[in-house]
Coordinates of C-alpha atoms and ligand atoms in Angstrom, one line a residue:
M24 CA 117.9 114.5 126.2
Q25 CA 116.8 111.8 123.8
T26 CA 119.1 112.8 121.0
N27 CA 122.3 111.3 122.4
V28 CA 120.6 107.9 122.7
K29 CA 119.2 107.9 119.2
P30 CA 122.2 107.4 117.0
R31 CA 123.3 104.2 118.7
H32 CA 119.8 102.8 118.6
E33 CA 119.5 104.0 115.0
I34 CA 122.7 102.2 114.0
L35 CA 121.4 99.0 115.7
W36 CA 118.3 99.2 113.6
L37 CA 120.2 99.8 110.5
V38 CA 122.3 96.7 111.2
V39 CA 119.2 94.7 111.9
A40 CA 117.7 95.9 108.6
A41 CA 120.8 94.9 106.7
L42 CA 121.0 91.5 108.4
I43 CA 117.4 90.4 108.0
P44 CA 117.6 89.9 104.2
I45 CA 121.1 88.4 104.5
I46 CA 119.9 85.8 107.1
L47 CA 116.8 85.0 105.1
Y48 CA 119.1 84.6 102.0
L49 CA 121.4 82.2 103.8
V50 CA 118.5 80.1 105.2
F51 CA 116.6 80.1 101.9
T52 CA 119.6 79.2 99.8
L53 CA 120.6 76.4 102.1
L54 CA 117.1 75.0 101.9
E55 CA 117.2 75.3 98.1
A56 CA 120.6 73.6 97.9
Q57 CA 119.2 70.7 100.0
Q58 CA 116.3 70.5 97.6
M59 CA 118.7 70.5 94.7
V60 CA 120.7 67.7 96.1
K61 CA 117.5 65.7 96.7
R62 CA 116.2 66.3 93.2
Q63 CA 119.6 65.3 91.7
L64 CA 119.6 62.1 93.8
T65 CA 116.1 61.2 92.7
L66 CA 116.9 61.9 89.1
T67 CA 120.0 59.7 89.2
S68 CA 118.2 57.0 91.1
S69 CA 115.3 56.8 88.6
M70 CA 117.7 56.8 85.7
L71 CA 119.8 53.9 87.1
M72 CA 116.7 52.0 88.1
S73 CA 115.3 52.2 84.7
Q74 CA 118.6 50.9 83.3
A75 CA 118.6 48.0 85.7
V76 CA 115.0 47.2 84.9
N77 CA 115.7 47.3 81.2
I78 CA 118.6 44.8 81.6
S79 CA 116.4 42.6 83.7
D80 CA 113.7 42.7 81.0
R81 CA 116.2 41.5 78.4
A82 CA 117.6 38.8 80.6
R83 CA 114.1 37.6 81.4
A84 CA 113.2 37.6 77.7
M85 CA 116.3 35.5 77.1
T86 CA 115.5 32.9 79.7
E87 CA 112.0 32.8 78.4
H88 CA 113.3 32.1 75.0
L89 CA 115.7 29.4 76.3
Q90 CA 112.7 27.5 77.7
N91 CA 112.1 26.3 74.2
Y92 CA 115.3 24.2 74.4
Q93 CA 113.9 21.8 77.0
G94 CA 114.5 18.2 75.9
R95 CA 117.0 19.1 73.2
S96 CA 120.6 17.8 73.3
C97 CA 123.5 20.2 73.8
D98 CA 124.9 19.3 70.3
E99 CA 121.6 20.4 68.9
I100 CA 121.5 23.8 70.6
R101 CA 125.1 24.7 71.3
D102 CA 125.7 26.8 68.2
N103 CA 122.5 28.6 68.7
L104 CA 123.4 29.3 72.3
Q105 CA 126.8 30.7 71.3
Q106 CA 125.4 32.8 68.6
T107 CA 122.6 34.2 70.6
G108 CA 124.8 34.8 73.7
S109 CA 127.5 36.6 71.7
L110 CA 124.9 38.9 70.0
D111 CA 123.9 40.5 73.2
P112 CA 126.9 42.3 74.9
Y113 CA 125.2 42.3 78.3
F114 CA 125.4 38.5 78.8
R115 CA 128.5 36.8 80.1
S116 CA 126.9 33.5 79.5
I117 CA 123.5 31.9 78.8
G118 CA 122.5 28.2 79.1
V119 CA 120.2 25.5 80.2
V120 CA 120.1 23.5 83.4
Q121 CA 118.9 20.1 84.5
N122 CA 118.5 19.5 88.2
N123 CA 120.8 22.4 89.0
I124 CA 123.5 21.1 86.6
V125 CA 124.3 23.3 83.7
T126 CA 124.0 20.9 80.7
C127 CA 124.8 23.3 77.9
S128 CA 126.1 26.9 77.9
S129 CA 127.3 29.5 75.5
T130 CA 130.7 29.7 77.2
F131 CA 131.5 26.1 78.1
G132 CA 129.4 24.1 75.6
A133 CA 128.5 20.7 76.8
R134 CA 131.0 20.8 79.8
Q135 CA 128.8 20.2 82.8
A136 CA 129.1 22.1 86.0
S137 CA 126.8 22.8 88.9
L138 CA 125.1 26.2 88.8
E139 CA 126.4 26.7 92.4
S140 CA 130.0 26.3 91.2
I141 CA 129.5 28.8 88.4
I142 CA 128.2 31.5 90.7
R143 CA 130.5 30.3 93.5
R144 CA 127.8 30.3 96.2
P145 CA 124.7 28.3 97.2
L146 CA 121.5 28.9 95.3
P147 CA 118.9 31.0 97.1
V148 CA 115.8 29.3 98.3
E149 CA 113.2 31.1 96.1
E150 CA 109.5 30.6 96.0
S151 CA 109.1 32.1 92.6
D152 CA 110.1 30.2 89.5
R153 CA 112.0 33.2 88.1
W154 CA 114.5 34.9 90.2
S155 CA 117.7 36.9 90.0
L156 CA 120.8 37.2 92.2
S157 CA 123.8 39.4 92.1
V158 CA 127.1 37.8 92.9
P159 CA 130.7 39.2 93.4
G160 CA 132.2 36.9 90.7
T161 CA 131.7 33.8 88.6
I162 CA 133.8 30.8 87.8
N163 CA 135.4 32.3 84.7
A164 CA 135.7 35.9 86.1
S165 CA 136.1 35.7 89.8
N166 CA 136.5 39.4 90.5
R167 CA 133.8 40.7 88.3
P168 CA 130.3 41.0 89.7
A169 CA 127.5 39.4 87.7
V170 CA 123.7 39.0 88.0
L171 CA 122.2 35.6 87.5
F172 CA 118.7 35.4 86.0
L173 CA 117.0 32.0 86.3
H174 CA 113.8 30.6 84.9
Q175 CA 112.7 27.4 86.5
G176 CA 110.7 25.2 84.0
E177 CA 109.1 21.8 84.2
D178 CA 110.7 18.5 85.4
G179 CA 113.9 20.0 86.8
F180 CA 114.6 22.0 83.6
A181 CA 115.7 25.6 83.9
S182 CA 117.3 28.3 81.8
Y183 CA 119.6 31.0 82.8
A184 CA 121.3 34.2 81.7
L185 CA 124.3 35.7 83.5
V186 CA 124.5 39.4 83.0
D187 CA 128.0 41.0 83.3
G188 CA 128.0 43.4 86.3
Q189 CA 130.5 45.6 84.5
Y190 CA 127.7 47.2 82.5
L191 CA 125.9 48.1 85.7
I192 CA 129.1 49.5 87.2
D193 CA 129.7 51.5 84.1
F194 CA 126.2 53.0 84.2
M195 CA 126.5 53.8 87.9
W196 CA 129.9 55.3 87.4
A197 CA 128.7 57.5 84.5
A198 CA 125.7 58.7 86.5
G199 CA 127.4 59.4 89.7
V200 CA 131.1 60.2 89.2
R201 CA 130.7 63.9 88.5
L202 CA 128.7 64.4 91.8
G203 CA 130.9 62.0 93.8
Y204 CA 128.0 59.7 94.5
D205 CA 128.4 56.3 96.2
I206 CA 126.0 53.8 94.5
T207 CA 125.2 50.2 95.4
M208 CA 122.8 48.0 93.5
S209 CA 121.8 44.4 94.4
F210 CA 119.5 41.9 92.9
G211 CA 117.6 39.3 94.9
D212 CA 119.3 39.5 98.3
G213 CA 122.6 39.2 96.7
F214 CA 125.9 40.9 96.5
A215 CA 125.9 44.7 96.5
I216 CA 127.4 45.9 93.3
F217 CA 129.2 49.1 94.1
S218 CA 130.5 52.2 92.4
G219 CA 132.0 55.3 94.1
V220 CA 134.6 56.4 96.5
P221 CA 136.2 53.3 98.2
A222 CA 135.3 53.1 101.9
S223 CA 139.0 53.5 102.8
R224 CA 139.1 57.0 101.3
R225 CA 136.0 58.3 103.1
S226 CA 136.4 60.2 106.4
G227 CA 133.9 59.4 109.0
D228 CA 130.5 61.2 109.4
E229 CA 131.4 64.1 107.3
W230 CA 131.3 62.0 104.2
G231 CA 127.8 60.9 103.7
Y232 CA 125.3 63.8 103.6
S233 CA 122.2 62.3 102.2
T234 CA 121.2 58.8 101.1
L235 CA 118.3 57.7 98.9
D236 CA 117.2 54.1 98.9
S237 CA 114.8 52.8 96.2
H238 CA 113.6 49.5 94.9
S239 CA 111.9 48.3 91.8
D240 CA 108.3 47.1 91.8
R241 CA 108.8 44.5 89.1
Y242 CA 112.2 43.0 90.1
K243 CA 113.9 42.5 93.4
I244 CA 116.4 45.3 92.8
M245 CA 117.6 47.5 95.6
L246 CA 119.4 50.7 94.8
S247 CA 121.1 53.0 97.3
I248 CA 122.7 56.3 96.4
T249 CA 124.7 58.5 98.9
S250 CA 125.8 62.0 98.1
P251 CA 128.8 63.5 99.7
R252 CA 128.6 66.7 101.9
S253 CA 130.7 68.4 99.3
E254 CA 127.8 68.1 96.8
L255 CA 125.6 70.1 99.2
L256 CA 128.2 72.7 99.7
Q257 CA 128.7 73.0 96.0
S258 CA 125.0 73.3 95.3
W259 CA 124.8 75.9 98.1
R260 CA 127.6 77.9 96.7
Q261 CA 125.9 77.8 93.3
V262 CA 122.5 79.1 94.7
L263 CA 124.3 81.6 96.9
L264 CA 126.1 83.1 93.9
S265 CA 123.0 83.2 91.7
L266 CA 120.9 85.0 94.4
L267 CA 123.6 87.2 95.8
P268 CA 122.7 90.3 93.8
M269 CA 119.1 90.0 94.9
A270 CA 120.1 89.6 98.6
L271 CA 122.4 92.6 98.3
I272 CA 119.7 94.7 96.7
L273 CA 117.2 93.7 99.3
S274 CA 119.6 94.4 102.1
L275 CA 120.3 97.8 100.6
L276 CA 116.6 98.5 100.2
F277 CA 116.0 97.6 103.9
I278 CA 118.8 99.9 105.0
M279 CA 117.4 102.7 102.8
L280 CA 113.9 102.2 104.1
T281 CA 115.0 102.2 107.7
H282 CA 117.2 105.2 107.1
Y283 CA 114.3 107.0 105.5
W284 CA 112.0 106.0 108.3
F285 CA 114.4 107.5 110.9
K286 CA 114.9 110.6 108.8
R287 CA 111.2 111.1 108.6
K288 CA 110.8 110.6 112.3
S289 CA 113.6 112.9 113.1
S290 CA 112.5 115.4 110.5
F291 CA 109.0 115.3 112.1
R292 CA 110.6 116.0 115.4
D293 CA 112.5 118.9 113.8
E294 CA 109.3 120.2 112.2
I295 CA 107.6 120.3 115.6
R296 CA 110.6 122.1 117.1
R297 CA 110.7 124.5 114.2
G298 CA 106.9 125.0 114.5
I299 CA 107.4 125.9 118.2
A300 CA 110.3 128.2 117.5
H301 CA 108.4 130.0 114.6
D302 CA 105.3 130.3 116.7
E303 CA 103.2 128.2 114.3
F304 CA 101.1 126.7 117.1
S305 CA 98.1 128.4 118.6
V306 CA 95.3 127.5 121.0
N307 CA 91.6 127.5 120.3
Y308 CA 89.1 127.4 123.2
Q309 CA 85.8 125.8 123.1
P310 CA 83.3 127.0 125.7
I311 CA 81.5 124.5 127.9
Y312 CA 78.0 125.3 128.9
N313 CA 76.6 124.7 132.4
L314 CA 72.9 123.9 132.2
K315 CA 72.4 124.4 135.9
T316 CA 73.8 128.0 136.0
Q317 CA 73.0 128.6 132.4
T318 CA 76.4 130.1 131.8
F319 CA 79.6 129.3 130.0
G320 CA 81.6 128.6 133.0
G321 CA 84.6 127.0 131.2
V322 CA 86.6 126.2 128.1
E323 CA 88.6 123.4 126.7
A324 CA 92.0 124.4 125.3
L325 CA 92.6 122.7 121.9
M326 CA 95.8 123.0 120.0
R327 CA 96.1 124.2 116.4
W328 CA 99.0 124.1 114.0
Q329 CA 99.2 126.4 111.0
R330 CA 102.4 125.8 109.0
A331 CA 104.4 128.5 107.3
D332 CA 102.8 127.7 104.0
G333 CA 99.4 128.4 105.5
H334 CA 98.3 124.7 105.7
W335 CA 96.5 123.7 108.9
V336 CA 97.6 120.3 110.3
R337 CA 94.8 118.3 111.8
P338 CA 95.1 118.2 115.6
D339 CA 94.4 114.4 116.0
S340 CA 97.1 113.7 113.4
F341 CA 99.9 115.9 114.8
I342 CA 99.0 115.1 118.4
S343 CA 99.2 111.3 117.8
A344 CA 102.4 111.8 115.8
A345 CA 103.9 113.9 118.6
E346 CA 102.9 111.2 121.1
S347 CA 104.6 108.4 119.1
E348 CA 107.7 110.4 118.3
G349 CA 108.3 111.5 121.9
M350 CA 107.4 115.1 121.3
I351 CA 104.2 115.4 123.2
I352 CA 105.8 116.7 126.4
P353 CA 107.6 119.7 124.8
L354 CA 104.5 120.4 122.8
T355 CA 102.3 120.4 125.9
R356 CA 104.7 122.7 127.7
H357 CA 104.5 125.0 124.7
L358 CA 100.7 124.8 124.9
L359 CA 100.8 125.8 128.5
K360 CA 103.0 128.8 127.6
L361 CA 100.6 129.8 124.8
I362 CA 97.6 129.7 127.2
V363 CA 99.5 131.9 129.7
R364 CA 100.2 134.3 126.9
D365 CA 96.5 134.3 125.7
S366 CA 95.2 134.7 129.3
S367 CA 96.3 138.3 129.4
Q368 CA 93.4 139.1 127.0
W369 CA 90.7 137.5 129.2
P370 CA 88.5 139.3 131.7
L371 CA 87.7 136.0 133.5
E372 CA 85.7 135.5 136.6
P373 CA 87.5 133.7 139.4
G374 CA 86.5 130.0 139.4
F375 CA 86.3 129.9 135.6
H376 CA 87.1 126.3 134.3
L377 CA 90.1 125.8 132.1
N378 CA 90.4 122.3 130.6
I379 CA 93.7 121.0 129.3
N380 CA 94.4 117.7 127.5
M381 CA 97.3 115.9 129.0
A382 CA 99.0 112.9 127.3
A383 CA 99.7 109.7 129.1
E384 CA 103.5 110.0 128.7
H385 CA 103.5 113.4 130.5
L386 CA 101.8 112.0 133.5
Q387 CA 104.6 109.6 134.1
H388 CA 107.3 112.2 133.6
D389 CA 109.2 113.4 136.7
D390 CA 108.4 117.0 135.9
F391 CA 104.7 116.6 135.4
L392 CA 103.7 118.0 138.8
Q393 CA 106.2 120.9 138.4
D394 CA 104.9 121.7 134.9
I395 CA 101.3 121.9 136.1
R396 CA 102.1 123.9 139.2
D397 CA 104.3 126.4 137.2
F398 CA 101.4 126.8 134.8
S399 CA 98.9 127.4 137.6
A400 CA 101.2 129.9 139.3
Q401 CA 101.4 132.0 136.2
L402 CA 97.6 132.1 136.0
A403 CA 97.1 132.7 139.7
H404 CA 95.8 136.2 139.3
L405 CA 92.8 134.8 137.3
Q406 CA 92.1 132.1 139.9
P407 CA 90.9 129.6 137.3
I408 CA 89.9 126.0 138.1
I409 CA 92.2 123.9 136.0
T410 CA 90.9 120.6 134.9
L411 CA 93.3 118.0 133.4
E412 CA 91.6 115.9 130.7
L413 CA 93.1 112.4 130.7
T414 CA 92.3 109.6 128.3
E415 CA 91.4 106.1 129.7
R416 CA 94.6 104.9 128.0
S417 CA 96.7 107.0 130.4
L418 CA 95.1 105.3 133.4
I419 CA 95.0 101.7 132.4
A420 CA 98.4 100.8 133.8
E421 CA 97.4 100.9 137.4
D422 CA 100.3 103.2 138.1
H423 CA 100.5 104.0 141.8
A424 CA 102.8 106.9 141.2
V425 CA 100.4 108.5 138.8
A426 CA 97.5 108.0 141.2
L427 CA 99.5 109.7 143.9
K428 CA 100.4 112.7 141.6
L429 CA 96.8 113.1 140.7
A430 CA 95.7 113.0 144.3
E431 CA 98.2 115.6 145.2
L432 CA 97.0 117.9 142.4
R433 CA 93.4 117.4 143.5
N434 CA 94.3 118.4 147.0
E435 CA 95.7 121.6 145.5
G436 CA 92.4 122.4 143.8
F437 CA 93.0 120.9 140.4
K438 CA 90.2 118.8 138.8
I439 CA 90.6 115.6 136.9
A440 CA 88.4 114.6 133.9
I441 CA 88.4 111.3 132.1
D442 CA 88.2 112.1 128.4
D443 CA 86.6 110.2 125.5
F444 CA 85.0 107.9 128.1
G445 CA 83.9 104.5 126.7
T446 CA 86.2 104.5 123.7
G447 CA 89.3 103.1 125.4
H448 CA 88.4 99.4 125.2
C449 CA 89.7 98.9 128.7
A450 CA 88.6 97.6 132.0
L451 CA 86.9 100.1 134.2
S452 CA 88.9 99.2 137.3
Y453 CA 90.8 102.5 137.0
L454 CA 87.6 104.3 138.0
Q455 CA 88.2 103.0 141.5
T456 CA 92.0 103.5 141.6
F457 CA 92.3 107.1 140.3
P458 CA 90.7 110.2 141.9
L459 CA 88.4 111.7 139.3
D460 CA 85.9 114.6 139.1
Y461 CA 84.5 114.7 135.6
L462 CA 83.5 112.0 133.1
K463 CA 83.5 113.3 129.5
I464 CA 81.1 111.3 127.4
D465 CA 82.5 110.7 123.9
R466 CA 80.9 112.3 120.9
G467 CA 80.0 108.9 119.5
F468 CA 77.5 108.2 122.3
V469 CA 75.9 111.6 122.0
N470 CA 75.6 110.9 118.2
A471 CA 73.6 107.8 119.0
I472 CA 70.7 109.8 120.5
E473 CA 67.7 109.3 118.1
S474 CA 64.9 111.1 119.9
V475 CA 64.3 113.1 123.1
D476 CA 62.0 110.4 124.5
G477 CA 63.7 107.4 123.2
E478 CA 66.4 105.2 124.9
T479 CA 70.1 105.2 124.2
P480 CA 71.2 102.2 126.3
V481 CA 75.0 102.7 126.3
L482 CA 74.7 106.5 126.9
D483 CA 72.1 106.0 129.6
T484 CA 74.4 103.4 131.3
I485 CA 77.4 105.8 131.2
I486 CA 75.3 108.6 132.7
Q487 CA 74.1 106.2 135.5
L488 CA 77.7 105.1 136.1
A489 CA 78.8 108.7 136.4
N490 CA 76.1 109.3 138.9
K491 CA 77.0 106.2 140.9
L492 CA 80.6 107.2 141.0
K493 CA 79.6 110.8 142.0
L494 CA 81.4 112.1 138.9
K495 CA 80.0 115.1 136.9
A496 CA 79.1 114.1 133.4
V497 CA 80.2 116.4 130.5
A498 CA 78.7 115.6 127.1
E499 CA 80.9 116.3 124.1
G500 CA 80.0 116.9 120.5
V501 CA 76.5 118.2 121.1
E502 CA 75.3 119.5 117.8
N503 CA 71.6 119.9 118.0
A504 CA 68.7 120.8 120.3
M505 CA 67.4 117.2 120.4
Q506 CA 70.7 116.0 121.8
L507 CA 70.7 118.8 124.3
H508 CA 67.2 118.1 125.5
Y509 CA 67.8 114.4 125.8
L510 CA 71.0 115.1 127.9
E511 CA 69.2 117.7 130.0
K512 CA 66.3 115.2 130.7
H513 CA 68.9 112.6 131.8
G514 CA 70.6 115.0 134.2
V515 CA 73.8 115.8 132.2
S516 CA 74.6 119.4 133.1
F517 CA 77.8 120.2 131.2
I518 CA 77.5 120.5 127.5
Q519 CA 80.2 121.0 124.9
G520 CA 79.7 121.1 121.2
Y521 CA 79.1 123.0 118.0
Y522 CA 75.4 123.6 119.1
F523 CA 76.7 126.3 121.5
A524 CA 80.1 127.2 120.2
R525 CA 82.9 126.0 118.1
P526 CA 86.5 126.2 119.3
M527 CA 87.8 129.8 118.8
D528 CA 91.0 131.7 119.2
A529 CA 91.8 133.7 122.3
A530 CA 90.8 137.1 121.0
T531 CA 87.5 135.9 119.7
L532 CA 86.8 134.0 123.0
S533 CA 87.2 137.1 125.0
A534 CA 84.6 139.1 123.0
W535 CA 82.4 136.0 122.8
L536 CA 82.4 135.5 126.6
Q537 CA 81.4 139.1 127.1
Q538 CA 78.5 138.7 124.7
H539 CA 77.4 135.5 126.4
S540 CA 77.9 136.3 130.0
A541 CA 74.2 136.5 130.8
P542 CA 72.3 133.2 131.3
M543 CA 71.1 132.0 127.9
T544 CA 69.4 129.0 126.3
A545 CA 69.5 129.8 122.5
P546 CA 72.2 128.3 120.3
V547 CA 75.0 130.5 119.1
G548 CA 76.8 128.5 116.4
E549 CA 79.7 130.7 115.6
P550 CA 82.3 129.3 113.2
E551 CA 85.6 128.1 114.4
H552 CA 88.2 130.8 113.9
A553 CA 90.9 128.6 112.6
G554 CA 91.2 125.0 111.5
Ligands
C2E17 P1 89.2 115.9 122.3 O1 90.0 116.1 123.5 O2 88.1 114.9 122.4 O3 88.6 117.2 121.8 C1 87.3 117.4 121.3 C2 87.3 117.4 119.9 O4 86.0 117.5 119.4 C3 88.0 118.7 119.3 O5 88.6 118.3 118.1 C4 86.8 119.6 119.0 O6 87.0 120.5 118.0 C5 85.8 118.6 118.6 N1 84.4 119.0 118.8 C6 83.9 119.8 119.7 N2 82.6 119.9 119.6 C7 82.2 119.2 118.5 C8 81.0 119.0 117.8 O7 79.9 119.4 118.2 N3 81.0 118.2 116.7 C9 82.2 117.6 116.3 N4 82.1 116.9 115.2 N5 83.3 117.9 116.9 C10 83.4 118.6 118.0 P2 90.0 118.8 117.7 O8 90.3 120.1 118.2 O9 90.2 118.5 116.3 O10 90.9 117.8 118.6 C11 91.0 116.5 118.3 C12 91.7 115.8 119.4 O11 93.1 116.1 119.4 C13 91.2 116.1 120.8 O12 90.1 115.4 121.1 C14 92.4 115.7 121.6 O13 92.4 114.4 121.8 C15 93.5 116.1 120.7 N6 94.1 117.4 121.2 C16 93.7 118.6 120.7 N7 94.5 119.6 121.3 C17 95.3 118.9 122.2 C18 96.3 119.3 123.2 O14 96.6 120.5 123.3 N8 96.9 118.3 123.9 C19 96.6 117.0 123.7 N9 97.2 116.1 124.4 N10 95.7 116.6 122.8 C20 95.0 117.6 122.1
CA18 CA1 89.6 116.6 125.5
CA19 CA1 87.0 114.1 124.1

């Protein structure tokens, strides 16, 4: 009934497996592209800034040098100014100033003009005696930006150097054109010298993706670089392409792993089905000793699986796999059939106890009651008392329906045992909700017994709890006389373990029970027939 649901759910998982690496790939590459854009912006910014600082250094050295010309006439220094000014291509003009009037310059000689008229704007109010200011144009080149560097000396004397903005624009252009950057640079709080896409050609928000602003520590230089969205997309495309093979391989790997996982799961289901069809499963029975009557009044049925190659599969491993792969119900039904088949060999007394392990999933199944009743009906001639061993895990979900089913079965004479008590890491509230008869003390607690007269606090508490709840305690995994005597002393009357008997197959059990039908106290210790 599960098989027609599986393929769709399998396909869904395969799609998810394929998509996970692809989604990770898209996110990772986008993040990487963003980082690339940032790194490129930072690199461009630091390169341009160092150029701007370099030019500033040279301008400052020049104005420093010109301070030596204080008190000299223009005739005296003009040739020198022209020569020095023309040697350095960065300078549009250099000169000296007295009370804000240029008294001698490399471009105009002795022709006097105010500094303000040369830069075509008022001079900034600066606290420092050295400052710089970027301007959109100067008197002799009104449309070409420039940067004025001024060094204020003593007695109204000052020297200046006017750097041509074209050099800065050229640098900015060379650094940014390939990436489509928009760059502005300003000195002092002056004009922003600009290079990039004219504002008129940019379209709204889409244009600017990321902006990096920086400034120099030594000069008042502000630099701002904006990269276009296309730069991010291009970087993304680049990373996408370079990592595509890896993403495809990963995606394929995930698909293959998922496929393999499903194949293994389904092949395990097939193996169990085949095992059932080929009669590879069998049942072993472990006698349970009643200290009060001194007889073996019951057995626990334990499943065994011997594969065609002779290999025995461990019960806890195939049982837990069957539980997780949805095969425990068919397997338990098969177990019940095998017990019915085995029972024909047993000369059992009426009232003999037959314990069967039931998985949680089965309890919740609609056919649970029917399965148990059918089984009981087939054994009716033997009149056994059938005990269902349930783990704590199957009772934690305070399932009202399950509690009702168990109550019904108890009314019909079935008994309920709680298996592996104390190992389920769960609240004990189910002890009040569910109708129970036996409490099976896990082997671990029996193992903890150190001497007959000593104390075993957890075990003692469990025994007391069983007494308080009026449940009969069954000790599992009893392997020696010391454990037996301790349990006897503490009032545990049902003993199961290698000390009395190992699990054995049906034929062996029948002979064994006949041998041990009289009350006995000595250990038997027969080997397990299979497993
Ligand atoms: P369990 O229900 O606690 O079964 C008792 C286990 O303890 C059995 O292991 C038994 O062979 C082992 N045992 C008994 N006396 C001693 C002893 O003195 N010393 C030691 N060391 N072990 C002892 P087994 O048969 O290997 O089964 C393991 C588990 O597999 C069972 O634990 C049970 O949870 C599960 N199982 C076995 N058969 C079935 C089955 O038919 N249905 C379900 N649902 N589970 C089963
Ligand atoms: Ca059990
Ligand atoms: Ca147990």
